[in-house]
């Protein structure tokens, strides 16, 4: 066969059958009791009610800015850096790009929030009014704004923004 390529039929007799090499019922190692115990504990934690203190902190988070259109909330920028868009437009909003831009510029959390609000207002389009709270104690919390499209009168410092 020198110089010639061997076909599959010619090689087949030279190779052992794959099924002869792989055990059908391999012996299994005994399960590690710590792994099982940890997995069960994790499942129980997932089923459990959320931590009350964590839930309270979540709902106590204050708004950095509330963006409104026709008196209804279109979006909220929270003081912790999260953003809630209630009335999206057809245009995508690229927060990831803004995060990269802000991080590379060394912006503080407050400056990042300002960056998000300006860009989000432009994305949401004309007719957007912005109430900015500057960390004030009377800023509405998540609890205040949770289910309300209007959530009462605007209490923030009104910004003029051309969007």
Coordinates of C-alpha atoms in Angstrom, one line a residue:
X1 CA 0.0 0.0 0.0
X2 CA 2.9 2.2 -0.2
X3 CA 2.2 5.5 -1.9
X4 CA -1.5 4.7 -2.1
X5 CA -4.2 6.0 0.2
X6 CA -6.1 3.3 2.1
X7 CA -9.8 3.4 2.0
X8 CA -12.1 3.1 5.1
X9 CA -12.8 -0.5 4.3
X10 CA -9.1 -1.3 4.5
X11 CA -8.5 0.5 7.7
X12 CA -11.6 -0.9 9.4
X13 CA -10.0 -4.2 10.1
X14 CA -7.0 -2.6 11.7
X15 CA -8.9 -0.6 14.3
X16 CA -10.7 -2.1 17.4
X17 CA -14.4 -1.5 17.6
X18 CA -15.2 1.6 19.6
X19 CA -17.8 -0.3 21.6
X20 CA -15.1 -2.7 22.9
X21 CA -13.2 0.3 24.3
X22 CA -16.0 2.0 26.2
X23 CA -17.5 0.2 29.2
X24 CA -21.3 -0.2 28.9
X25 CA -22.0 0.3 32.6
X26 CA -19.0 2.2 34.1
X27 CA -18.7 2.1 37.9
X28 CA -19.9 5.3 39.4
X29 CA -18.2 7.1 42.2
X30 CA -20.3 7.5 45.3
X31 CA -21.9 11.0 45.5
X32 CA -20.1 13.4 47.8
X33 CA -22.5 14.1 50.8
X34 CA -21.2 17.7 51.1
X35 CA -22.1 18.5 47.5
X36 CA -25.6 17.0 48.0
X37 CA -26.1 18.9 51.2
X38 CA -24.9 22.2 49.7
X39 CA -27.1 21.7 46.6
X40 CA -30.2 21.0 48.8
X41 CA -29.4 24.1 51.0
X42 CA -29.1 26.3 47.9
X43 CA -32.4 25.0 46.6
X44 CA -34.1 25.8 49.9
X45 CA -32.6 29.3 49.9
X46 CA -34.0 29.8 46.3
X47 CA -37.4 28.7 47.4
X48 CA -37.4 30.8 50.6
X49 CA -38.9 34.3 50.8
X50 CA -36.4 37.1 49.9
X51 CA -34.4 38.6 52.7
X52 CA -36.5 41.3 54.3
X53 CA -33.6 43.7 54.7
X54 CA -32.6 43.3 51.1
X55 CA -36.1 43.9 49.9
X56 CA -36.4 47.0 52.1
X57 CA -33.2 48.4 50.7
X58 CA -34.4 47.7 47.1
X59 CA -37.7 49.6 47.7
X60 CA -36.0 52.4 49.5
X61 CA -33.7 53.3 46.6
X62 CA -34.3 56.9 45.6
X63 CA -34.8 58.2 42.1
X64 CA -32.0 60.2 40.6
X65 CA -34.2 61.4 37.8
X66 CA -37.7 60.8 36.5
X67 CA -38.3 61.3 32.8
X68 CA -41.9 62.0 31.8
X69 CA -43.9 62.3 28.6
X70 CA -47.3 63.9 28.7
X71 CA -47.3 63.7 32.5
X72 CA -46.6 59.9 32.6
X73 CA -43.4 58.3 33.6
X74 CA -41.4 57.2 30.6
X75 CA -38.3 56.2 32.4
X76 CA -36.6 56.4 35.8
X77 CA -32.9 56.6 36.5
X78 CA -32.3 55.3 40.0
X79 CA -29.6 56.6 42.3
X80 CA -28.0 53.1 42.4
X81 CA -27.3 53.3 38.7
X82 CA -30.2 51.0 37.5
X83 CA -32.5 52.3 34.8
X84 CA -36.2 51.5 34.4
X85 CA -37.7 52.3 31.0
X86 CA -41.5 52.2 31.1
X87 CA -42.4 53.6 27.7
X88 CA -39.8 52.5 25.2
X89 CA -39.5 53.8 21.7
X90 CA -38.6 52.0 18.6
X91 CA -35.0 53.2 19.0
X92 CA -32.7 50.9 21.0
X93 CA -30.9 52.5 24.0
X94 CA -27.3 51.3 24.4
X95 CA -26.6 51.7 28.1
X96 CA -23.6 49.3 27.7
X97 CA -21.9 51.8 25.4
X98 CA -22.4 54.6 28.0
X99 CA -21.1 52.4 30.8
X100 CA -17.9 51.8 28.8
X101 CA -17.6 55.5 28.0
X102 CA -18.2 56.6 31.6
X103 CA -15.8 54.0 33.0
X104 CA -13.0 55.0 30.6
X105 CA -13.5 58.6 31.6
X106 CA -13.4 57.9 35.3
X107 CA -16.9 59.3 36.0
X108 CA -18.5 59.1 39.4
X109 CA -21.9 57.3 39.9
X110 CA -23.7 60.6 39.9
X111 CA -22.0 61.7 36.7
X112 CA -22.8 58.3 35.2
X113 CA -26.5 58.8 36.1
X114 CA -26.4 62.2 34.5
X115 CA -24.9 60.7 31.3
X116 CA -27.6 58.0 31.2
X117 CA -30.4 60.5 31.7
X118 CA -29.2 62.9 28.9
X119 CA -28.7 60.0 26.5
X120 CA -32.0 58.3 27.4
X121 CA -33.9 61.6 27.0
X122 CA -32.5 61.9 23.5
X123 CA -33.5 58.3 22.7
X124 CA -37.1 58.8 24.1
X125 CA -37.5 61.8 21.8
X126 CA -39.3 65.1 21.9
X127 CA -41.7 66.1 24.7
X128 CA -39.7 64.6 27.5
X129 CA -39.4 66.5 30.8
X130 CA -36.9 65.5 33.4
X131 CA -37.2 65.9 37.2
X132 CA -33.8 65.6 38.7
X133 CA -33.4 65.1 42.5
X134 CA -29.7 65.5 43.2
X135 CA -29.8 63.0 46.1
X136 CA -32.4 65.0 47.9
X137 CA -34.2 63.3 50.8
X138 CA -37.6 64.0 49.3
X139 CA -36.7 62.1 46.1
X140 CA -39.3 59.4 45.4
X141 CA -38.3 55.9 46.2
X142 CA -39.0 52.7 44.2
X143 CA -41.9 52.0 46.5
X144 CA -43.3 55.5 45.7
X145 CA -43.0 55.0 42.0
X146 CA -43.6 51.2 41.8
X147 CA -47.1 51.0 40.3
X148 CA -47.8 54.6 39.5
X149 CA -47.6 56.0 35.9
X150 CA -47.8 59.5 37.2
X151 CA -46.9 59.2 40.9
X152 CA -48.1 62.6 42.0
X153 CA -46.7 66.0 41.2
X154 CA -43.1 66.4 40.1
X155 CA -40.9 67.4 43.1
X156 CA -37.5 67.6 41.4
X157 CA -35.6 70.4 39.9
X158 CA -36.9 70.7 36.3
X159 CA -34.2 70.5 33.7
X160 CA -34.6 71.9 30.3
X161 CA -33.4 69.5 27.7
X162 CA -33.8 69.6 24.0
X163 CA -34.5 66.1 22.9

